Coordinates of C-alpha atoms and ligand atoms in Angstrom, one line a residue:
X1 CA 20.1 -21.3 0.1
X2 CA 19.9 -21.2 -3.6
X3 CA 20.2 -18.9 -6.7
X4 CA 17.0 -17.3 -8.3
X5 CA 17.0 -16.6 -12.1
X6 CA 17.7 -12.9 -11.0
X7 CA 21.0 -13.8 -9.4
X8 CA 19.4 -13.0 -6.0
X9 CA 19.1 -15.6 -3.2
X10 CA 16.0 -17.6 -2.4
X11 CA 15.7 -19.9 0.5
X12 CA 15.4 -23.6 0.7
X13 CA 11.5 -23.6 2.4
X14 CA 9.7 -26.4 0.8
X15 CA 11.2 -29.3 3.8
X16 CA 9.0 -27.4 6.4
X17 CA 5.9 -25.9 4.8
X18 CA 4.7 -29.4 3.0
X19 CA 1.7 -30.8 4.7
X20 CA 3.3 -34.5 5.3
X21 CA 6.1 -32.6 7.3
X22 CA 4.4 -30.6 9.2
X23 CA 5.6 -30.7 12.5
X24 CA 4.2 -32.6 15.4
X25 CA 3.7 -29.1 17.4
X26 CA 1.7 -27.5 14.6
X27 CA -1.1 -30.3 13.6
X28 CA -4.0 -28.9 14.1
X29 CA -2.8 -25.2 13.9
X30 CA -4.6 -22.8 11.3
X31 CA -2.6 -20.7 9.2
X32 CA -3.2 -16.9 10.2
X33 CA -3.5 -14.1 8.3
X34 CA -2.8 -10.7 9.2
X35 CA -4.9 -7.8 7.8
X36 CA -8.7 -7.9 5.8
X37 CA -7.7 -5.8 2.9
X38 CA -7.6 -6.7 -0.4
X39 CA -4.3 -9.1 -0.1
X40 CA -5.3 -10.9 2.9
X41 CA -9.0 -11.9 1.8
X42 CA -7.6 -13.2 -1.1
X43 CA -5.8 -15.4 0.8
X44 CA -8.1 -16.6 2.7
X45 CA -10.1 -17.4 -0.7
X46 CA -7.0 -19.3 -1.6
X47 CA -6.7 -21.0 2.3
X48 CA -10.4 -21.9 1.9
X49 CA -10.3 -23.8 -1.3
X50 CA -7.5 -25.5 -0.9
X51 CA -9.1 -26.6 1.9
X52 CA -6.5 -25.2 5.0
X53 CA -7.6 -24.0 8.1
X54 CA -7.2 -20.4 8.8
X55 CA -8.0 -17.3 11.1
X56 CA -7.7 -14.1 9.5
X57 CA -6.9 -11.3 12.0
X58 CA -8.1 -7.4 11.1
X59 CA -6.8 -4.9 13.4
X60 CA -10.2 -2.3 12.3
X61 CA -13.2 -2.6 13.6
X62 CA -14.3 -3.3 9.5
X63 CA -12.7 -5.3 6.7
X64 CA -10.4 -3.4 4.6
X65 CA -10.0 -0.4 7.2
X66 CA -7.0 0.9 5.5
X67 CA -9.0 1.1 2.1
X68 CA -12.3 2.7 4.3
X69 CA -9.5 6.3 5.3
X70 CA -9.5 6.4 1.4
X71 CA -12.6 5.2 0.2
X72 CA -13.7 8.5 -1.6
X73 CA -10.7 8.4 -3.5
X74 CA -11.5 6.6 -7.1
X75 CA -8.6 3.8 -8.3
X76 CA -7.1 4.0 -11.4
X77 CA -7.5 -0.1 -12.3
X78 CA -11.0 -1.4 -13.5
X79 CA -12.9 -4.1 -11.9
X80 CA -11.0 -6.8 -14.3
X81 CA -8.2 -6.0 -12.6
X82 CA -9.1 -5.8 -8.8
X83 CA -11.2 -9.4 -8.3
X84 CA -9.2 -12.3 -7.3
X85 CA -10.0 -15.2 -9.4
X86 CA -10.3 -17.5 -6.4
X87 CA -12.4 -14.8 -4.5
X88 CA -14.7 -14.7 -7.5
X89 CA -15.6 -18.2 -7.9
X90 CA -16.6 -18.2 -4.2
X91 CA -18.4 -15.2 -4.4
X92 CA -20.4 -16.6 -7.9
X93 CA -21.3 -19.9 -6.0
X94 CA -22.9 -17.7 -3.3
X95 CA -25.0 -15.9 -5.9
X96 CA -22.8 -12.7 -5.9
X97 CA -22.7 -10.8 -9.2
X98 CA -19.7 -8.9 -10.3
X99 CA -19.7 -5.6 -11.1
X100 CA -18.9 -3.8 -14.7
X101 CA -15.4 -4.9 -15.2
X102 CA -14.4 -2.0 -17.1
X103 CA -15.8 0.2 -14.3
X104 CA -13.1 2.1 -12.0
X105 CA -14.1 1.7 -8.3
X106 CA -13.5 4.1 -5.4
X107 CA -12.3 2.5 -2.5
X108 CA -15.7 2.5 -0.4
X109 CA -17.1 0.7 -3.8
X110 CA -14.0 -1.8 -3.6
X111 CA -15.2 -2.5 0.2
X112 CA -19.1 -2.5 -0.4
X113 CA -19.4 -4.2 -3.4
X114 CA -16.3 -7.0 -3.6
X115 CA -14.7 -7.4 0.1
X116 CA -17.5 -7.2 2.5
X117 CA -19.1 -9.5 0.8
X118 CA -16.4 -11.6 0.6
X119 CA -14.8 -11.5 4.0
X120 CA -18.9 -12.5 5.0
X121 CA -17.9 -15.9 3.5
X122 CA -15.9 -16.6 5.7
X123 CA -17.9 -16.4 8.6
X124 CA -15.9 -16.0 12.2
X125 CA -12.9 -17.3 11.0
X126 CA -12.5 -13.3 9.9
X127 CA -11.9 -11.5 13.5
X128 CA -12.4 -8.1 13.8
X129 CA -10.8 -5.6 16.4
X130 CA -7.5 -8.1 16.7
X131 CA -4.6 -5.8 16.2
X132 CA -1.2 -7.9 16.0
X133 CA 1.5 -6.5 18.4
X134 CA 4.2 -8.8 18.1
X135 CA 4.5 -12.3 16.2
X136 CA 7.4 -15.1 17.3
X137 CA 7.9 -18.9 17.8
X138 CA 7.0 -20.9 20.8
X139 CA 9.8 -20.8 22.8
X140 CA 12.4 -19.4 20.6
X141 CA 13.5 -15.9 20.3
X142 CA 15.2 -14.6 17.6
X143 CA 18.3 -16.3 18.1
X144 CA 17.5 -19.7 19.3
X145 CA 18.2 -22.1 16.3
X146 CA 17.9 -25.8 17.4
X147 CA 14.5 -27.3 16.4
X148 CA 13.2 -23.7 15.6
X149 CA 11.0 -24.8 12.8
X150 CA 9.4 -27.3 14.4
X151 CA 8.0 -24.5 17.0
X152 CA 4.3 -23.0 16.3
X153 CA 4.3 -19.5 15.8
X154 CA 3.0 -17.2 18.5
X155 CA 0.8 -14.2 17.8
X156 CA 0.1 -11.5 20.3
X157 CA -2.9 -9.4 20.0
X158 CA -3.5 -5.7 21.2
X159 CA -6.0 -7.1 24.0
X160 CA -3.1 -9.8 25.6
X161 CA -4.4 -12.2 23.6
X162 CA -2.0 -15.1 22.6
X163 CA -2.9 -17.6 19.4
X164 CA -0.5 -20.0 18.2
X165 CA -0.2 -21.0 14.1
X166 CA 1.2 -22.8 11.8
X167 CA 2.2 -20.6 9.4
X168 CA 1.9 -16.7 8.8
X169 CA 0.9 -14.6 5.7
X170 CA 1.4 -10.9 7.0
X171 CA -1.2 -8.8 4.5
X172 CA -0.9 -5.8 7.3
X173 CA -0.3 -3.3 4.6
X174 CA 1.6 -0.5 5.0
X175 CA -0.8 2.8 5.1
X176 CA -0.9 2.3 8.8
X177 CA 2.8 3.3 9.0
X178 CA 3.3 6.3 6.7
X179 CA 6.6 8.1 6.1
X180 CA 7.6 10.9 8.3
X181 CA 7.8 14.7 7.7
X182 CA 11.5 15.3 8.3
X183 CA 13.2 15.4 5.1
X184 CA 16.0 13.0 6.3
X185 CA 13.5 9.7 7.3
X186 CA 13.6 10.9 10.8
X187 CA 10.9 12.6 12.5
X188 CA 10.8 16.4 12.4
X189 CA 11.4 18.5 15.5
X190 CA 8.3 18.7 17.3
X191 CA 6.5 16.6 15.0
X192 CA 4.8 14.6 17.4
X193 CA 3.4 17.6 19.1
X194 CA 1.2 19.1 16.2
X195 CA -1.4 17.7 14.7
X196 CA -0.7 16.5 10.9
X197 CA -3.2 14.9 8.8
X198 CA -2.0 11.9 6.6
X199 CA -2.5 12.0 3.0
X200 CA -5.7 11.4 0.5
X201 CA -8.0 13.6 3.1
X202 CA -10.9 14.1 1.9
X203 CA -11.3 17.5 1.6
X204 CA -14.3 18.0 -0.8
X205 CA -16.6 15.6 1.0
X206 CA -16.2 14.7 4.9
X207 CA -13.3 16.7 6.0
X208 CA -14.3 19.7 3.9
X209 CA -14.6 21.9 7.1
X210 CA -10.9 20.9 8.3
X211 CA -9.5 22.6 5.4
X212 CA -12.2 25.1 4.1
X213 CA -10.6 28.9 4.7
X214 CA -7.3 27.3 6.2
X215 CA -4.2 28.2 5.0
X216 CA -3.0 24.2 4.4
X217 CA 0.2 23.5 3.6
X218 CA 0.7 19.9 1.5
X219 CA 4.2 18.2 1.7
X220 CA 5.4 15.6 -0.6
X221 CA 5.7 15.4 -4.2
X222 CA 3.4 12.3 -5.4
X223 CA 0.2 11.8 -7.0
X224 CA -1.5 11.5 -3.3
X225 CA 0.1 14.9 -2.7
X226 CA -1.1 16.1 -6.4
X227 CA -4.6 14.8 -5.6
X228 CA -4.6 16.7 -2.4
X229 CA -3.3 20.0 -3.8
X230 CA -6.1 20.1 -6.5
X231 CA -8.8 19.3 -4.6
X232 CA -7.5 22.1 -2.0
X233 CA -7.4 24.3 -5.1
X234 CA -11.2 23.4 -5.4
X235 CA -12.0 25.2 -2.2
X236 CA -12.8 29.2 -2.2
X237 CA -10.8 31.4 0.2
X238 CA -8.4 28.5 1.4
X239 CA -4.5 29.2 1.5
X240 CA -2.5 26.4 0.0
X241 CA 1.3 26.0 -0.2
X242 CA 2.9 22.9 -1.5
X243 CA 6.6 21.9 -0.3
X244 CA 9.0 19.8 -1.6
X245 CA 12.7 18.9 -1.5
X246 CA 13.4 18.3 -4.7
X247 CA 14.5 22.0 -6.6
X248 CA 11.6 21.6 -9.1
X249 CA 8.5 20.2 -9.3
X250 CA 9.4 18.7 -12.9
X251 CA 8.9 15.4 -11.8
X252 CA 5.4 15.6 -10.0
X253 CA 4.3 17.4 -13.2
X254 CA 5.3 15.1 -15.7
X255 CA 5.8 15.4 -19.2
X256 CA 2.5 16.9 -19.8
X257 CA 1.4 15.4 -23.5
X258 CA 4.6 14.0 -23.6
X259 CA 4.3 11.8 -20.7
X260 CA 4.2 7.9 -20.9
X261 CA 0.9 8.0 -18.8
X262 CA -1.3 10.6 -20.9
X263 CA -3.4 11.4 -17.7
X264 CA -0.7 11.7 -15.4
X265 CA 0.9 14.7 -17.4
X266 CA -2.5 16.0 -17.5
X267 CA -2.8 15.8 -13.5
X268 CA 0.5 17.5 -13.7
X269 CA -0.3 20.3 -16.0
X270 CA -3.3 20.9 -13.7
X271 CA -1.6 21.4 -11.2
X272 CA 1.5 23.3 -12.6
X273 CA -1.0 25.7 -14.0
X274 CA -2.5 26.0 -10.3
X275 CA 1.5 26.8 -9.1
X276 CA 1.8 29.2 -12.0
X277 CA -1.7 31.0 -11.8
X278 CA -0.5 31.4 -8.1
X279 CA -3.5 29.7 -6.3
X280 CA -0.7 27.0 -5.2
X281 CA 2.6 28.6 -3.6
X282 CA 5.4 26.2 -4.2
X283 CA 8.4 25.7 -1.4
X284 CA 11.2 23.9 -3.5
X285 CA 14.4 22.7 -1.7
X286 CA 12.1 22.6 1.3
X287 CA 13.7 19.9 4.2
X288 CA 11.6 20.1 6.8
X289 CA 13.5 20.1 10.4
X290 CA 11.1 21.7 12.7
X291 CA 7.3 22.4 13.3
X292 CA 6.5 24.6 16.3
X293 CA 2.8 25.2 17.1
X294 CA 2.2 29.0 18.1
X295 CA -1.8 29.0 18.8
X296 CA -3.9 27.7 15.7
X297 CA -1.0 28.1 13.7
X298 CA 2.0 25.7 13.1
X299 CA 5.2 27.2 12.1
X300 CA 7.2 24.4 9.5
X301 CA 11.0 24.9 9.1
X302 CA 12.7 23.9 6.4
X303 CA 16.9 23.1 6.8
X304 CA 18.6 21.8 3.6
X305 CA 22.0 20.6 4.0
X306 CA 23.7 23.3 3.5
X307 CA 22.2 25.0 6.6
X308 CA 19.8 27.6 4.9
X309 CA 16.1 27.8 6.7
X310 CA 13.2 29.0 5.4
X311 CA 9.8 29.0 6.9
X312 CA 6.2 28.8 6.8
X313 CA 3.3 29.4 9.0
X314 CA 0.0 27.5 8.5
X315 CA -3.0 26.6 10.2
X316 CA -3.3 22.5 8.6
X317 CA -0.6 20.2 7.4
X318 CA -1.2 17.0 5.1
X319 CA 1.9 14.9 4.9
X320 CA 1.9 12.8 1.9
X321 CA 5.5 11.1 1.8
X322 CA 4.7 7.9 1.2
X323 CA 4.8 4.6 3.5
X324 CA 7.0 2.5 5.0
X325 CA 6.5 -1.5 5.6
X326 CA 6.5 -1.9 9.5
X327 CA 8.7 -5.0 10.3
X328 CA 8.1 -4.3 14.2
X329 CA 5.8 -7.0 14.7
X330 CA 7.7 -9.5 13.3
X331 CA 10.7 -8.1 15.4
X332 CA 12.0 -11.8 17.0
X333 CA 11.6 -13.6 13.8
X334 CA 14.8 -14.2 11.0
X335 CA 14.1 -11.7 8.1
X336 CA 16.2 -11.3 4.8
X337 CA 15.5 -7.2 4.2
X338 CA 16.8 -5.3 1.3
X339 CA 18.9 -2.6 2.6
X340 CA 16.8 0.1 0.2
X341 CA 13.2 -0.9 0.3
X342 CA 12.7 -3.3 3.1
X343 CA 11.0 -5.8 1.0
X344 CA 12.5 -9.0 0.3
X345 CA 16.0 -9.0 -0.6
X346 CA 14.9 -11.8 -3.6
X347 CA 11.9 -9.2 -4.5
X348 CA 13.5 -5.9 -4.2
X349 CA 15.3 -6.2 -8.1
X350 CA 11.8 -6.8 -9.4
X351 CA 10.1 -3.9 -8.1
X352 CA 12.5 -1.1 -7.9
X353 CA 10.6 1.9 -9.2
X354 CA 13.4 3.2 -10.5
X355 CA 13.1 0.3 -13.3
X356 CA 9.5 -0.6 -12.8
X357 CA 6.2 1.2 -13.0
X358 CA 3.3 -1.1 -11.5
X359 CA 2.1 -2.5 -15.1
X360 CA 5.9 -4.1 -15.4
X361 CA 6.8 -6.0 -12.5
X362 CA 7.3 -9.5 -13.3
X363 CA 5.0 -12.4 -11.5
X364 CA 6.7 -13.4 -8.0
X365 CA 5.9 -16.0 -5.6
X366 CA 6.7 -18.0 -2.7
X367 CA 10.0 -18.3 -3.7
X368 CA 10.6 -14.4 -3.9
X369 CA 8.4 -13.8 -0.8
X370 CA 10.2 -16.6 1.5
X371 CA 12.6 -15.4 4.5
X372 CA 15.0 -17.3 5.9
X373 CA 11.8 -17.7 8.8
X374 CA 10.5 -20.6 7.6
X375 CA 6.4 -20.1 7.0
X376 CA 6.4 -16.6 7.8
X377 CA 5.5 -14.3 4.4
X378 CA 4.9 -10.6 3.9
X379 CA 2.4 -10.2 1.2
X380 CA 0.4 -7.3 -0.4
X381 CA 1.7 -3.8 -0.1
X382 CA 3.6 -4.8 2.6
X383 CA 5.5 -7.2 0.8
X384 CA 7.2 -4.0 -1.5
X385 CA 9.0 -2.2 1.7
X386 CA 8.6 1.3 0.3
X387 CA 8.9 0.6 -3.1
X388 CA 5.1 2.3 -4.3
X389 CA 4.4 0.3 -7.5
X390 CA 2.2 -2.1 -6.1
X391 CA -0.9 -3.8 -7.3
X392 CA -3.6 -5.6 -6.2
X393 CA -3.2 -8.0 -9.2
X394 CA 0.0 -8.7 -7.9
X395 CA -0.9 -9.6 -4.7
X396 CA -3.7 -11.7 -5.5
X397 CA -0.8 -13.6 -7.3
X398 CA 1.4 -13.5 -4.6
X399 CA -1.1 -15.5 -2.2
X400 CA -2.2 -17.9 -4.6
X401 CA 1.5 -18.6 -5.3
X402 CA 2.2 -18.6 -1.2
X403 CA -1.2 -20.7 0.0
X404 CA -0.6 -23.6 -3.1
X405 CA 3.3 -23.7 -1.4
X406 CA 1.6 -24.2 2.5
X407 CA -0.9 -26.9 0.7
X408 CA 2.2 -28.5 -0.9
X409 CA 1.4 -27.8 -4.4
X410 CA 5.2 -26.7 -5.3
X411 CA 4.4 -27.7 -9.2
X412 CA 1.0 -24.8 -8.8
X413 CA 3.9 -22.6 -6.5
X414 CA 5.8 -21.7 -9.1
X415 CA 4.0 -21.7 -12.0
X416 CA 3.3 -17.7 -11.3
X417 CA 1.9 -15.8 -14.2
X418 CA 0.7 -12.2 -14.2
X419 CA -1.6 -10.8 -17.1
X420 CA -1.1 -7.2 -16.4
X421 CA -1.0 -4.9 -20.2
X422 CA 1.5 -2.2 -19.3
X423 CA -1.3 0.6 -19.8
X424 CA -4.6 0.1 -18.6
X425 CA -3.7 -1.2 -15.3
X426 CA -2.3 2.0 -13.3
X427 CA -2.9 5.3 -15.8
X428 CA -4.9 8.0 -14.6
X429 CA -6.2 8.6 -18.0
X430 CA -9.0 5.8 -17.5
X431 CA -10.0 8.1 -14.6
X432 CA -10.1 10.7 -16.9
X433 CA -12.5 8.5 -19.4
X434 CA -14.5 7.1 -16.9
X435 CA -15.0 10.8 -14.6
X436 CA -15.7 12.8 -18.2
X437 CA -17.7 9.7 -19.3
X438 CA -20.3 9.9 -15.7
X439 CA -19.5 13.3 -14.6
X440 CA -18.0 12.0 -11.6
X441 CA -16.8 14.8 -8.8
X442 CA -14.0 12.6 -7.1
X443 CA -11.3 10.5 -7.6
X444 CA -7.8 10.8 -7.9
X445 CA -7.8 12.9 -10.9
X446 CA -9.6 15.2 -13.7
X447 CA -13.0 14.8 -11.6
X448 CA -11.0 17.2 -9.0
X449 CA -11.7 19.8 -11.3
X450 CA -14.8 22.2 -11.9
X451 CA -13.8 22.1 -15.8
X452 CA -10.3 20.5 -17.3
X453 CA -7.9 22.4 -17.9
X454 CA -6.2 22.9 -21.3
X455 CA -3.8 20.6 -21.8
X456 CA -0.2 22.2 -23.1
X457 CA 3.1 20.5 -24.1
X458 CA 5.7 19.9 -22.0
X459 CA 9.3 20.0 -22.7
X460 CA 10.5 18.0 -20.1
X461 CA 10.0 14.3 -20.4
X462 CA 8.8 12.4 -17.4
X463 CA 11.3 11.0 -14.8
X464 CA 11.4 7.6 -14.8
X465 CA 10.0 5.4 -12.1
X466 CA 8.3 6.3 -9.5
X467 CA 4.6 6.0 -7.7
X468 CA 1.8 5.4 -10.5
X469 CA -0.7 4.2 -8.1
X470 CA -1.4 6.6 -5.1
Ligands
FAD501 C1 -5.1 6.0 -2.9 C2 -4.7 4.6 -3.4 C3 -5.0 4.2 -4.7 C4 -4.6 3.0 -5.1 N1 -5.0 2.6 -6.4 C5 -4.7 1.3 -6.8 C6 -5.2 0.9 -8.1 O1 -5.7 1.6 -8.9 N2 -4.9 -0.4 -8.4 C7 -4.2 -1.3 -7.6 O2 -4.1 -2.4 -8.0 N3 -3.7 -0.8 -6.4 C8 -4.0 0.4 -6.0 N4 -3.5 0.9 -4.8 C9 -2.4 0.0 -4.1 C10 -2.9 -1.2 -3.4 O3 -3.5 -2.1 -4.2 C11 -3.8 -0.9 -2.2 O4 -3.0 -0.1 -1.3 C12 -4.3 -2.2 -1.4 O5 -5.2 -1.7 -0.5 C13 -3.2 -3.0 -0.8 O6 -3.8 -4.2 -0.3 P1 -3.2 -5.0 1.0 O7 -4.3 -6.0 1.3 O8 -1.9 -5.4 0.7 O9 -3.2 -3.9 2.2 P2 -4.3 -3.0 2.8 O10 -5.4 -2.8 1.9 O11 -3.5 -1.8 3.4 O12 -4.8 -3.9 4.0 C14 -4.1 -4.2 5.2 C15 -5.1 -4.5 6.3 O13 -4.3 -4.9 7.4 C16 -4.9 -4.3 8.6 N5 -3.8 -4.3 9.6 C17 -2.8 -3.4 9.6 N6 -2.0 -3.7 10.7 C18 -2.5 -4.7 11.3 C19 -2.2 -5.4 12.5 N7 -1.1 -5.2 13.2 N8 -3.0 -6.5 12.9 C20 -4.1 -6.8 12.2 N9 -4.5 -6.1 11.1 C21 -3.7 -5.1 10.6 C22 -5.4 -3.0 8.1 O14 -6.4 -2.5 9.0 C23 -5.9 -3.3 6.7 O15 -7.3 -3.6 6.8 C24 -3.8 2.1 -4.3 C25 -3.5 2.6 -3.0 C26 -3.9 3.8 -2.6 C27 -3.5 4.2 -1.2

């Protein structure tokens, strides 16, 4: 073990991830790659220039799924910001054009115009439909030491399948594991027995009839739960209510004008107008223990700690409390965790979002990303546990950072530079700009709205920290 520059600890890995040391049992394996979103085509950009075989496993039946449940939903970083530089050079030598770099995609744009394309480079190395269950080494469990590196890595599929690898870069994201309803991490009462939509719906296109004239009741107290809220507030004759634990909403609203990130005060001030007006009804110092359903409806109880219940019947519920990293697959393999955010324990200092938002989070690598597993990495989303900073440019940086370390390129490893202006990367205002701009009717913020609403001043500053990018 050794000593990062952040006082944290960093594993020795370079002795078993070199090419020249490879390990007899792993010539001739690929390096897999778990999940086609952003993260993981990128690596597989970086595998294939470098020259390294490589199967990249998607568990949807389309690149990107994740991104595909959100695609209406508008980003708040521009083009610039969301190409990988590796990706792009492949994509120009096949005659691919990129789009406006200023231009703010939605998430089907981010698929249609950038990762389809790309993942169609890489031709059936990139297999759809292969969910992994369970990844180990061959022959060793968990605890089994002797020789342990020297032992492939096994990767069971959904269908049975078994593959075998050299090394593992885990892009599986995290929006396929979202956080629970019950206030305390653990699943409410009953929760499994009612049905609750996860966050981002898309309730003023596809799933407009879910929602229309149904009293829907939003919990969480993030920008996916803002975005939710006002476009529910969009929709005539439709019931909302809005719970949270916190005892204000101070925080979700921001510091209006004041705010660090112009835009998201303005979301906030939307929508505090909304709770104000009286179109939104706001639960504060709402725990939610319990959901019954009675018919079409679903009663939600609340218990704080104290005791006291209160209670709400509704007819739809959109939980939008965030995501959680699932280590599950990776269940028989040695992983460092932070105890808080379940990235790693190396990592976790650099992206707390009490100190960070996602335009100040240093450049990591390999050496940050490395468990005591050697050649197994959590990259992408996944790689920040639960903390919800996190950026594609950071990822992009993450694999190139990761891949040069499999290829042996320690001096290209750790030379890990991020170019990332603290505004203009994550602000909703240049959703604002571009939706006023185009007169677009989605995305994540002002274009939720029939006309803005005046802006006012806000007293309170903005909490610190925080999600800033869904
Ligand atoms: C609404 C929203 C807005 C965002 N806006 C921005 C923004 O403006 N700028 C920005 O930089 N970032 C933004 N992000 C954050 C982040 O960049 C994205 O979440 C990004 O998609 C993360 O990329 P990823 O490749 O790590 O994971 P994902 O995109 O989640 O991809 C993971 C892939 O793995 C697959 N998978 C999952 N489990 C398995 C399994 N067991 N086996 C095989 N495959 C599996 C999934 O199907 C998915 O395709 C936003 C996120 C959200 C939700």
């Amino acid at each position: 073990m050794s000593d990062s520059c952040c006082g944290t600890t960093t594993f020795e890995i370079e002795q078993f991830t070199t090419p020249q040391q490879t390990a007899p049992g792993m010539a001739g394996l690929p390096v897999v790659v778990i999940g086609a979103g952003p993260v993981g085509l990128a690596a597989a950009a970086q595998l294939t220039e470098r020259g390294i075989d490589f199967l990249l496993l998607e568990a949807g039946e389309q690149v990107a799924a994740s991104i595909a449940q959100w695609g209406h939903v508008r980003v708040f970083s521009p083009w610039k910001y969301d190409i990988d530089a590796t990706a792009r050079r492949l994509l120009e030598a096949d005659g691919w054009t990129a789009p406006d770099p200023e231009w703010l995609p939605t998430g089907a744009e981010l698929i249609n115009d950038y990762l389809a394309p790309l993942a169609k480079l890489f031709g059936d190395r990139v297999r759809l439909g292969a969910k992994v269950t369970a990844i180990s080494r061959l022959g060793y469990d968990r605890v089994r030491t002797t020789g342990r590196e020297q032992a492939p890595f096994l990767i069971r599929l959904a269908d049975g399948t078994e593959l075998r690898a050299r090394a593992i870069v885990d892009a599986s994201g995290t929006y396929t594991s979202p956080n629970v309803l019950g206030a305390s991490g653990l699943p409410a009462h009953g929760e499994g027995e009612v049905s609750v939509d996860h966050a981002l719906p898309d309730v003023l296109g596809a799933d407009r009839d879910r929602y229309q004239g149904r009293h829907t009741l939003v919990v969480g107290a993030g920008h996916s739960a803002a975005t939710t809220l006002l476009a529910l507030a969009e929709l005539p004759g439709t019931p909302i209510t809005w719970a949270i634990r916190a005892g204000d909403a101070t925080r979700t609203y921001g510091g209006g004008d004041a705010d660090a990130l112009p835009a998201r005060g303005a979301l906030g001030t939307r929508l505090r107008a909304h709770v104000e007006s009286g179109r939104i009804t706001l639960l504060t110092g709402f725990f939610t223990h319990r959901v019954n359903a009675t018919g079409q409806d679903i009663q939600v109880i609340s218990r704080d700690p104290s005791g006291h219940e209160q209670s709400v019947t509704v007819e739809r519920i959109v939980s939008a409390t965030g995501y959680r990293p699932a280590h599950s697959i990776a269940a028989e393999l040695r992983l460092d965790l932070d105890p808080v955010l379940g990235s790693t324990r190396a990592l976790a200092p650099l992206i707390d979002p009490n100190q960070h938002s996602c335009g100040t989070v240093p450049p990591h690598g390999v050496d940050e990303l490395a468990h005591p597993e050697p050649g197994y990495y959590a990259v992408g989303v996944k790689s920040y546990g639960r903390a919800p900073t996190f950026l594609m440019a950071t990822g992009y940086e993450q694999v190139r950072s990761v891949v040069a370390a499999l290829a042996g390129d320690w001096q290209a490893a750790r030379d890990v530079r991020l170019d990332l202006p603290e505004t203009g990367v994550c602000s909703s205002n240049l959703v604002q700009a571009q939706e006023q701009r185009v007169g677009l009717a989605t995305g994540i913020s002002g274009g939720l709205l029939a006309a803005p609403l005046p802006l006012t001043t806000v007293g309170a500053p903005a909490e610190s920290g925080g999600s800033c990018c869904g």
